[in-house]
């Protein structure tokens, strides 16, 4: 079966969550036996490597935005071009996601993941070499590799850690947000420590990816590849109303999240904050997502439906984004906390609802693929629009109406996606 999904959707906990949340019985699948014969030390090291890989999947976004004014001043690129560089990796998350399972089936998930992490390091290095064309090439390569890791990591967790899937998924999710927060906080100080070289400051993020890639390669290179014995087919999903409501909900909330990664620091700096303080605010916002990612799934599962929860979280994220544009600068720390709770809760709620809206784990996996593919395509458009609006108006405050529109449409779809119903799809 093709493996698709996001941090909270490791298939190892699909059956457990679905049984808890809905009364309709779910067809269980036998637990993977792939972990049998693996020593405790190997499993510990493999789990640690997976978490470290996740830690390297978001610095690409937040490190670039932390230095965006310096990059624009140095290269002379327009806000539109900067928006493209911010948008490209998000677009790649969706565009390349369907290819990852095919490579995993052909050469094995371990080796596909190894190649993805090593090429992520190379793409990150390439992005910091200077010329704009190489910045684009490195960004596309790194984005494609992140998409591959996004898809394969949950499948490896499900296969090799079926008894620890929920625990490892929690660490993996926290590592995603943690990596983004670290990059947002330290990239500008590193830039200044390196004699104001934005190229070196960006390229430096290739080092941790290279290190964990080498560790993963040493650990898993001798693992024998076994082709998937069973390929499933799910029909009717792309014609289902709830599936599309969940997809739009996911895409629109992701667009707000990647706006924070790509544009919040430049927005705050345009308003008058210095670069280090702006990066710290972004880091606080992203860091607060860690708490929300752990708390919201429990609330969602225990609720009769998630419609109101979705709307409240969208309101938090949208109001906080508007506050970053208009409220006094002394208050941005408080709004960063609210923003982090909203955005962290939204991704956690969206991914949990993929499980809750699915009648069985097989459909959940395919629904996750649909949501990730289309949702990230939607999410990639908004950062680009912000760059265009800034080019046309000369200010970020003109994006306020865009954020209001996103919030309203996301709330509408979130209310529908939160209803306690299953998608109408048949699995064979």
Short mmCIF file of C-alpha atoms in Angstrom, two decimals:
data_model
loop_
_atom_site.label_atom_id
_atom_site.label_comp_id
_atom_site.label_asym_id
_atom_site.label_seq_id
_atom_site.Cartn_x
_atom_site.Cartn_y
_atom_site.Cartn_z
CA UNK A 1 0.00 0.00 0.00
CA UNK A 2 1.29 3.46 -0.88
CA UNK A 3 2.42 5.39 2.12
CA UNK A 4 1.23 8.98 2.30
CA UNK A 5 0.72 11.28 5.21
CA UNK A 6 1.96 13.82 7.67
CA UNK A 7 3.47 13.66 11.15
CA UNK A 8 0.29 12.95 13.04
CA UNK A 9 -0.82 10.34 10.53
CA UNK A 10 1.63 7.55 11.14
CA UNK A 11 -0.52 4.58 10.21
CA UNK A 12 0.43 2.75 13.34
CA UNK A 13 -2.09 4.77 15.33
CA UNK A 14 -4.84 5.04 12.71
CA UNK A 15 -6.80 2.07 14.02
CA UNK A 16 -6.52 3.09 17.65
CA UNK A 17 -7.71 6.66 17.13
CA UNK A 18 -10.54 5.66 14.81
CA UNK A 19 -11.90 3.06 17.22
CA UNK A 20 -11.82 5.61 20.02
CA UNK A 21 -13.55 8.37 18.12
CA UNK A 22 -16.27 6.72 16.03
CA UNK A 23 -18.70 3.92 16.70
CA UNK A 24 -18.52 2.39 13.25
CA UNK A 25 -16.16 -0.60 13.34
CA UNK A 26 -12.87 -0.26 11.53
CA UNK A 27 -11.23 -3.04 9.60
CA UNK A 28 -8.03 -3.77 11.40
CA UNK A 29 -4.83 -4.80 9.74
CA UNK A 30 -2.25 -7.11 11.16
CA UNK A 31 0.59 -5.34 12.79
CA UNK A 32 3.78 -5.21 10.87
CA UNK A 33 6.38 -7.72 11.82
CA UNK A 34 9.18 -5.76 10.29
CA UNK A 35 10.56 -4.88 13.71
CA UNK A 36 10.96 -8.52 14.68
CA UNK A 37 14.64 -9.40 14.81
CA UNK A 38 15.66 -5.78 15.32
CA UNK A 39 17.73 -5.34 18.44
CA UNK A 40 16.63 -2.77 21.04
CA UNK A 41 19.78 -0.76 20.35
CA UNK A 42 19.04 -0.70 16.61
CA UNK A 43 15.45 0.39 17.20
CA UNK A 44 16.60 3.14 19.57
CA UNK A 45 19.16 4.45 17.08
CA UNK A 46 16.74 4.19 14.16
CA UNK A 47 14.05 6.07 16.09
CA UNK A 48 16.55 8.76 17.05
CA UNK A 49 17.63 9.13 13.42
CA UNK A 50 14.02 9.53 12.28
CA UNK A 51 13.49 12.33 14.80
CA UNK A 52 16.74 13.99 13.70
CA UNK A 53 15.66 13.75 10.07
CA UNK A 54 12.38 15.47 10.98
CA UNK A 55 14.38 18.21 12.71
CA UNK A 56 15.93 19.04 9.32
CA UNK A 57 12.69 19.31 7.33
CA UNK A 58 11.68 22.90 8.19
CA UNK A 59 14.85 25.08 8.46
CA UNK A 60 14.64 25.53 4.67
CA UNK A 61 11.55 27.70 5.20
CA UNK A 62 12.30 29.75 8.30
CA UNK A 63 16.04 30.32 7.68
CA UNK A 64 15.36 32.01 4.34
CA UNK A 65 12.69 34.33 5.72
CA UNK A 66 14.97 35.38 8.59
CA UNK A 67 17.43 36.81 6.05
CA UNK A 68 14.99 37.93 3.38
CA UNK A 69 15.69 41.70 3.65
CA UNK A 70 19.44 41.05 3.49
CA UNK A 71 19.04 38.73 0.50
CA UNK A 72 16.85 41.25 -1.36
CA UNK A 73 19.35 44.05 -0.66
CA UNK A 74 22.30 41.93 -1.74
CA UNK A 75 20.86 40.38 -4.90
CA UNK A 76 18.40 43.07 -5.97
CA UNK A 77 15.59 40.56 -6.44
CA UNK A 78 12.01 41.83 -6.30
CA UNK A 79 9.45 40.89 -3.67
CA UNK A 80 7.79 38.77 -6.37
CA UNK A 81 10.98 36.77 -6.89
CA UNK A 82 11.40 36.48 -3.13
CA UNK A 83 7.82 35.26 -2.97
CA UNK A 84 8.60 32.62 -5.58
CA UNK A 85 11.58 31.43 -3.57
CA UNK A 86 9.36 31.27 -0.49
CA UNK A 87 6.58 29.50 -2.37
CA UNK A 88 8.59 26.94 -4.32
CA UNK A 89 9.38 24.53 -1.47
CA UNK A 90 5.73 24.56 -0.36
CA UNK A 91 4.63 23.78 -3.92
CA UNK A 92 7.17 20.96 -4.02
CA UNK A 93 5.71 19.41 -0.87
CA UNK A 94 2.54 18.70 -2.82
CA UNK A 95 3.91 18.21 -6.32
CA UNK A 96 6.51 15.57 -5.46
CA UNK A 97 4.55 13.75 -2.75
CA UNK A 98 2.98 11.15 -5.12
CA UNK A 99 6.43 10.11 -6.38
CA UNK A 100 7.85 9.12 -3.00
CA UNK A 101 5.97 5.79 -2.61
CA UNK A 102 7.03 4.74 -6.11
CA UNK A 103 10.70 5.22 -5.29
CA UNK A 104 10.16 3.51 -1.94
CA UNK A 105 8.70 0.45 -3.66
CA UNK A 106 11.48 0.35 -6.25
CA UNK A 107 14.63 0.77 -4.14
CA UNK A 108 13.32 0.48 -0.59
CA UNK A 109 12.12 3.09 1.88
CA UNK A 110 15.42 3.21 3.79
CA UNK A 111 17.52 3.96 0.73
CA UNK A 112 14.98 6.38 -0.69
CA UNK A 113 15.00 8.25 2.61
CA UNK A 114 18.80 8.21 2.63
CA UNK A 115 19.00 9.70 -0.86
CA UNK A 116 16.38 12.29 0.05
CA UNK A 117 18.28 13.46 3.15
CA UNK A 118 21.63 13.62 1.35
CA UNK A 119 20.11 15.51 -1.59
CA UNK A 120 18.36 17.80 0.90
CA UNK A 121 21.79 18.69 2.25
CA UNK A 122 23.08 19.31 -1.27
CA UNK A 123 20.05 21.41 -2.23
CA UNK A 124 20.36 23.48 0.94
CA UNK A 125 24.04 24.08 0.19
CA UNK A 126 23.26 24.95 -3.43
CA UNK A 127 20.66 27.51 -2.35
CA UNK A 128 23.34 29.46 -0.49
CA UNK A 129 25.90 29.60 -3.28
CA UNK A 130 24.72 33.02 -4.45
CA UNK A 131 23.39 33.18 -8.03
CA UNK A 132 19.61 33.44 -8.23
CA UNK A 133 19.34 30.54 -10.69
CA UNK A 134 21.14 28.25 -8.26
CA UNK A 135 18.95 29.52 -5.43
CA UNK A 136 15.91 28.37 -7.40
CA UNK A 137 17.52 25.04 -8.31
CA UNK A 138 18.58 24.34 -4.74
CA UNK A 139 15.16 25.33 -3.41
CA UNK A 140 13.34 22.96 -5.79
CA UNK A 141 15.71 20.09 -5.03
CA UNK A 142 15.45 20.60 -1.27
CA UNK A 143 11.66 20.95 -1.45
CA UNK A 144 11.33 17.71 -3.40
CA UNK A 145 13.47 15.92 -0.82
CA UNK A 146 11.39 17.28 2.07
CA UNK A 147 8.24 16.05 0.31
CA UNK A 148 9.79 12.60 0.02
CA UNK A 149 10.69 12.52 3.70
CA UNK A 150 7.21 13.76 4.66
CA UNK A 151 5.66 10.80 2.89
CA UNK A 152 8.09 8.02 3.84
CA UNK A 153 8.78 8.76 7.50
CA UNK A 154 5.29 7.86 8.79
CA UNK A 155 5.37 4.61 6.81
CA UNK A 156 8.70 3.59 8.33
CA UNK A 157 7.37 4.42 11.79
CA UNK A 158 4.29 2.28 11.18
CA UNK A 159 6.28 -0.63 9.80
CA UNK A 160 9.21 -0.74 12.22
CA UNK A 161 7.66 0.76 15.38
CA UNK A 162 4.02 -0.42 15.44
CA UNK A 163 4.14 -0.67 19.24
CA UNK A 164 5.63 2.84 19.65
CA UNK A 165 4.02 4.65 16.73
CA UNK A 166 2.13 7.24 18.78
CA UNK A 167 5.17 8.07 20.93
CA UNK A 168 7.55 8.35 17.99
CA UNK A 169 5.02 10.34 15.99
CA UNK A 170 4.78 12.83 18.86
CA UNK A 171 8.54 13.30 18.92
CA UNK A 172 8.61 13.54 15.14
CA UNK A 173 5.93 16.25 15.10
CA UNK A 174 7.71 18.26 17.79
CA UNK A 175 10.97 17.96 15.85
CA UNK A 176 9.34 19.48 12.77
CA UNK A 177 8.26 22.59 14.67
CA UNK A 178 11.46 22.61 16.69
CA UNK A 179 13.63 22.71 13.59
CA UNK A 180 11.66 25.63 12.20
CA UNK A 181 11.86 27.50 15.51
CA UNK A 182 15.61 26.97 15.86
CA UNK A 183 16.28 28.18 12.32
CA UNK A 184 14.10 31.26 12.81
CA UNK A 185 15.94 32.19 16.00
CA UNK A 186 19.59 31.56 15.13
CA UNK A 187 19.98 32.22 11.38
CA UNK A 188 20.39 36.00 11.69
CA UNK A 189 22.91 35.81 14.58
CA UNK A 190 24.85 33.23 12.54
CA UNK A 191 24.74 35.59 9.54
CA UNK A 192 26.29 38.36 11.62
CA UNK A 193 28.88 36.02 13.10
CA UNK A 194 29.91 35.04 9.55
CA UNK A 195 30.72 38.63 8.52
CA UNK A 196 27.24 39.26 7.12
CA UNK A 197 27.41 36.43 4.60
CA UNK A 198 23.84 35.29 3.92
CA UNK A 199 25.22 32.64 1.57
CA UNK A 200 27.19 30.94 4.34
CA UNK A 201 24.35 31.38 6.84
CA UNK A 202 21.94 29.54 4.52
CA UNK A 203 24.43 26.90 3.38
CA UNK A 204 25.32 26.09 6.97
CA UNK A 205 21.95 24.34 7.38
CA UNK A 206 23.22 21.66 5.02
CA UNK A 207 25.63 20.44 7.70
CA UNK A 208 23.12 18.90 10.17
CA UNK A 209 21.22 17.30 7.26
CA UNK A 210 24.45 15.79 5.95
CA UNK A 211 25.40 14.46 9.39
CA UNK A 212 22.06 12.76 10.02
CA UNK A 213 22.09 11.42 6.46
CA UNK A 214 25.43 9.76 7.09
CA UNK A 215 24.18 8.33 10.41
CA UNK A 216 21.05 6.94 8.73
CA UNK A 217 23.11 5.47 5.90
CA UNK A 218 25.54 3.71 8.25
CA UNK A 219 22.63 2.34 10.27
CA UNK A 220 20.42 1.09 7.43
CA UNK A 221 22.56 0.50 4.35
CA UNK A 222 22.55 -3.29 4.79
CA UNK A 223 18.77 -3.49 5.22
CA UNK A 224 17.31 -5.64 2.47
CA UNK A 225 14.53 -4.14 0.38
CA UNK A 226 11.22 -6.00 0.30
CA UNK A 227 8.62 -5.00 -2.26
CA UNK A 228 5.14 -4.24 -1.03
CA UNK A 229 3.06 -7.40 -1.14
CA UNK A 230 -0.30 -5.66 -1.29
CA UNK A 231 -1.45 -2.66 -3.30
CA UNK A 232 -4.83 -1.23 -2.46
CA UNK A 233 -7.29 0.74 -4.52
CA UNK A 234 -9.68 3.33 -3.10
CA UNK A 235 -12.45 4.77 -5.27
CA UNK A 236 -14.92 7.61 -4.84
CA UNK A 237 -12.73 9.73 -2.59
CA UNK A 238 -12.18 12.56 -5.06
CA UNK A 239 -15.94 12.98 -5.51
CA UNK A 240 -16.72 13.22 -1.80
CA UNK A 241 -17.80 16.59 -0.34
CA UNK A 242 -16.29 16.05 3.11
CA UNK A 243 -12.97 14.98 1.57
CA UNK A 244 -12.82 18.25 -0.35
CA UNK A 245 -13.84 20.30 2.68
CA UNK A 246 -11.02 18.70 4.65
CA UNK A 247 -8.62 19.29 1.75
CA UNK A 248 -9.48 23.00 1.53
CA UNK A 249 -9.31 23.31 5.32
CA UNK A 250 -5.86 21.74 5.30
CA UNK A 251 -4.61 23.84 2.40
CA UNK A 252 -5.83 27.16 3.77
CA UNK A 253 -4.54 26.61 7.30
CA UNK A 254 -1.21 25.49 5.82
CA UNK A 255 -1.08 28.71 3.81
CA UNK A 256 -1.20 30.68 7.07
CA UNK A 257 1.53 28.49 8.57
CA UNK A 258 3.88 28.95 5.62
CA UNK A 259 3.14 32.67 5.61
CA UNK A 260 4.55 32.74 9.14
CA UNK A 261 7.60 30.76 7.99
CA UNK A 262 8.19 32.95 4.95
CA UNK A 263 6.91 36.45 5.66
CA UNK A 264 6.33 37.13 9.36
CA UNK A 265 9.92 38.19 10.00
CA UNK A 266 9.99 40.61 7.02
CA UNK A 267 6.58 41.98 8.08
CA UNK A 268 7.81 42.71 11.60
CA UNK A 269 11.07 44.18 10.34
CA UNK A 270 9.21 46.49 7.97
CA UNK A 271 7.19 47.67 10.98
CA UNK A 272 10.37 48.55 12.87
CA UNK A 273 11.62 45.52 14.80
CA UNK A 274 15.28 44.63 14.43
CA UNK A 275 16.12 41.37 12.72
CA UNK A 276 17.05 39.37 15.81
CA UNK A 277 13.90 40.38 17.68
CA UNK A 278 11.73 39.59 14.65
CA UNK A 279 13.35 36.17 14.38
CA UNK A 280 12.74 35.58 18.08
CA UNK A 281 9.04 36.42 17.66
CA UNK A 282 8.77 33.92 14.80
CA UNK A 283 10.57 31.36 16.95
CA UNK A 284 8.08 31.88 19.80
CA UNK A 285 5.16 31.50 17.40
CA UNK A 286 6.54 28.28 15.96
CA UNK A 287 7.64 27.00 19.37
CA UNK A 288 4.12 27.36 20.76
CA UNK A 289 2.97 24.98 18.06
CA UNK A 290 4.77 22.20 19.94
CA UNK A 291 2.34 22.42 22.84
CA UNK A 292 -0.72 22.68 20.62
CA UNK A 293 0.38 19.68 18.54
CA UNK A 294 0.37 17.54 21.68
CA UNK A 295 -2.87 18.82 23.24
CA UNK A 296 -5.29 19.35 20.34
CA UNK A 297 -5.44 15.74 19.04
CA UNK A 298 -6.70 14.57 22.45
CA UNK A 299 -9.34 17.30 22.50
CA UNK A 300 -10.38 16.44 18.94
CA UNK A 301 -10.71 12.71 19.60
CA UNK A 302 -12.75 13.22 22.77
CA UNK A 303 -15.14 15.72 21.16
CA UNK A 304 -18.41 14.66 19.55
CA UNK A 305 -17.36 16.64 16.48
CA UNK A 306 -14.56 19.07 15.66
CA UNK A 307 -16.45 21.84 13.85
CA UNK A 308 -16.31 24.41 16.65
CA UNK A 309 -12.70 23.50 17.46
CA UNK A 310 -11.71 24.14 13.84
CA UNK A 311 -13.41 27.53 13.75
CA UNK A 312 -11.88 28.64 17.07
CA UNK A 313 -8.37 27.68 15.97
CA UNK A 314 -8.80 29.44 12.62
CA UNK A 315 -9.98 32.54 14.49
CA UNK A 316 -6.88 32.42 16.72
CA UNK A 317 -4.51 32.15 13.74
CA UNK A 318 -6.25 34.78 11.61
CA UNK A 319 -6.70 37.38 14.36
CA UNK A 320 -3.07 36.93 15.43
CA UNK A 321 -1.87 37.40 11.84
CA UNK A 322 -3.86 40.63 11.54
CA UNK A 323 -2.49 41.76 14.91
CA UNK A 324 1.04 41.30 13.59
CA UNK A 325 0.16 43.86 10.91
CA UNK A 326 -1.65 46.47 12.97
CA UNK A 327 -1.29 46.09 16.74
CA UNK A 328 1.46 47.88 18.75
CA UNK A 329 4.87 46.24 18.45
CA UNK A 330 5.16 45.75 22.20
CA UNK A 331 2.23 43.30 21.99
CA UNK A 332 3.58 41.03 19.25
CA UNK A 333 4.92 38.54 21.80
CA UNK A 334 1.40 37.88 23.09
CA UNK A 335 0.03 37.57 19.58
CA UNK A 336 2.88 35.17 18.73
CA UNK A 337 1.69 32.87 21.52
CA UNK A 338 -1.91 32.99 20.25
CA UNK A 339 -0.72 32.47 16.70
CA UNK A 340 1.34 29.44 17.67
CA UNK A 341 -1.57 27.86 19.52
CA UNK A 342 -3.84 28.46 16.53
CA UNK A 343 -1.48 27.20 13.84
CA UNK A 344 -0.16 24.25 15.84
CA UNK A 345 -3.69 23.28 16.78
CA UNK A 346 -4.85 23.57 13.16
CA UNK A 347 -2.32 21.15 11.69
CA UNK A 348 -2.94 18.74 14.56
CA UNK A 349 -6.71 19.00 14.13
CA UNK A 350 -6.56 18.64 10.35
CA UNK A 351 -4.39 15.53 10.49
CA UNK A 352 -6.45 13.96 13.28
CA UNK A 353 -9.64 14.60 11.33
CA UNK A 354 -8.23 12.70 8.37
CA UNK A 355 -8.33 9.70 10.68
CA UNK A 356 -11.74 10.49 12.14
CA UNK A 357 -13.38 11.05 8.75
CA UNK A 358 -12.05 7.73 7.40
CA UNK A 359 -13.94 4.43 7.80
CA UNK A 360 -10.70 2.41 7.89
CA UNK A 361 -6.92 2.89 7.85
CA UNK A 362 -6.70 2.14 4.11
CA UNK A 363 -9.03 5.01 3.22
CA UNK A 364 -7.25 7.22 5.76
CA UNK A 365 -3.96 6.69 3.95
CA UNK A 366 -5.44 7.65 0.59
CA UNK A 367 -7.33 10.60 2.07
CA UNK A 368 -4.06 11.80 3.56
CA UNK A 369 -2.49 11.64 0.10
CA UNK A 370 -5.29 13.70 -1.42
CA UNK A 371 -5.18 16.28 1.37
CA UNK A 372 -1.39 16.60 1.20
CA UNK A 373 -1.16 16.79 -2.60
CA UNK A 374 -3.93 19.36 -3.17
CA UNK A 375 -3.56 21.12 0.18
CA UNK A 376 0.09 22.02 -0.31
CA UNK A 377 -0.65 23.22 -3.83
CA UNK A 378 -3.17 25.63 -2.32
CA UNK A 379 -0.76 26.60 0.46
CA UNK A 380 1.96 27.44 -2.07
CA UNK A 381 -0.11 30.20 -3.70
CA UNK A 382 -0.57 32.48 -0.68
CA UNK A 383 3.11 33.34 0.03
CA UNK A 384 3.45 34.20 -3.66
CA UNK A 385 0.39 36.45 -3.50
CA UNK A 386 1.84 38.28 -0.51
CA UNK A 387 4.98 39.01 -2.52
CA UNK A 388 2.90 40.29 -5.45
CA UNK A 389 0.76 42.48 -3.19
CA UNK A 390 3.88 43.93 -1.57
CA UNK A 391 5.38 44.69 -4.99
CA UNK A 392 2.19 46.46 -6.10
CA UNK A 393 1.52 48.43 -2.92
CA UNK A 394 4.91 48.74 -1.23
CA UNK A 395 3.54 47.49 2.10
CA UNK A 396 2.61 44.23 3.78
CA UNK A 397 -0.48 45.68 5.45
CA UNK A 398 -2.29 45.46 2.11
CA UNK A 399 -2.35 41.67 2.62
CA UNK A 400 -4.83 42.05 5.48
CA UNK A 401 -7.88 41.42 3.30
CA UNK A 402 -6.21 38.28 1.94
CA UNK A 403 -5.80 36.95 5.49
CA UNK A 404 -9.44 37.77 6.28
CA UNK A 405 -10.60 35.91 3.16
CA UNK A 406 -8.44 32.89 4.02
CA UNK A 407 -9.79 32.85 7.56
CA UNK A 408 -13.43 32.99 6.46
CA UNK A 409 -13.13 30.29 3.78
CA UNK A 410 -11.04 28.08 6.09
CA UNK A 411 -13.62 28.45 8.87
CA UNK A 412 -16.45 27.49 6.49
CA UNK A 413 -14.63 24.37 5.28
CA UNK A 414 -13.37 23.58 8.78
CA UNK A 415 -16.94 23.56 10.08
CA UNK A 416 -17.94 21.08 7.38
CA UNK A 417 -14.83 18.94 7.76
CA UNK A 418 -15.38 18.72 11.52
CA UNK A 419 -18.76 16.99 11.26
CA UNK A 420 -18.85 13.46 12.71
CA UNK A 421 -19.25 11.74 9.34
CA UNK A 422 -17.15 9.38 7.27
CA UNK A 423 -16.06 10.11 3.73
CA UNK A 424 -17.89 8.02 1.15
CA UNK A 425 -15.15 5.92 -0.42
CA UNK A 426 -14.82 2.26 -1.31
CA UNK A 427 -11.61 0.31 -0.69
CA UNK A 428 -10.70 -2.89 -2.52
#
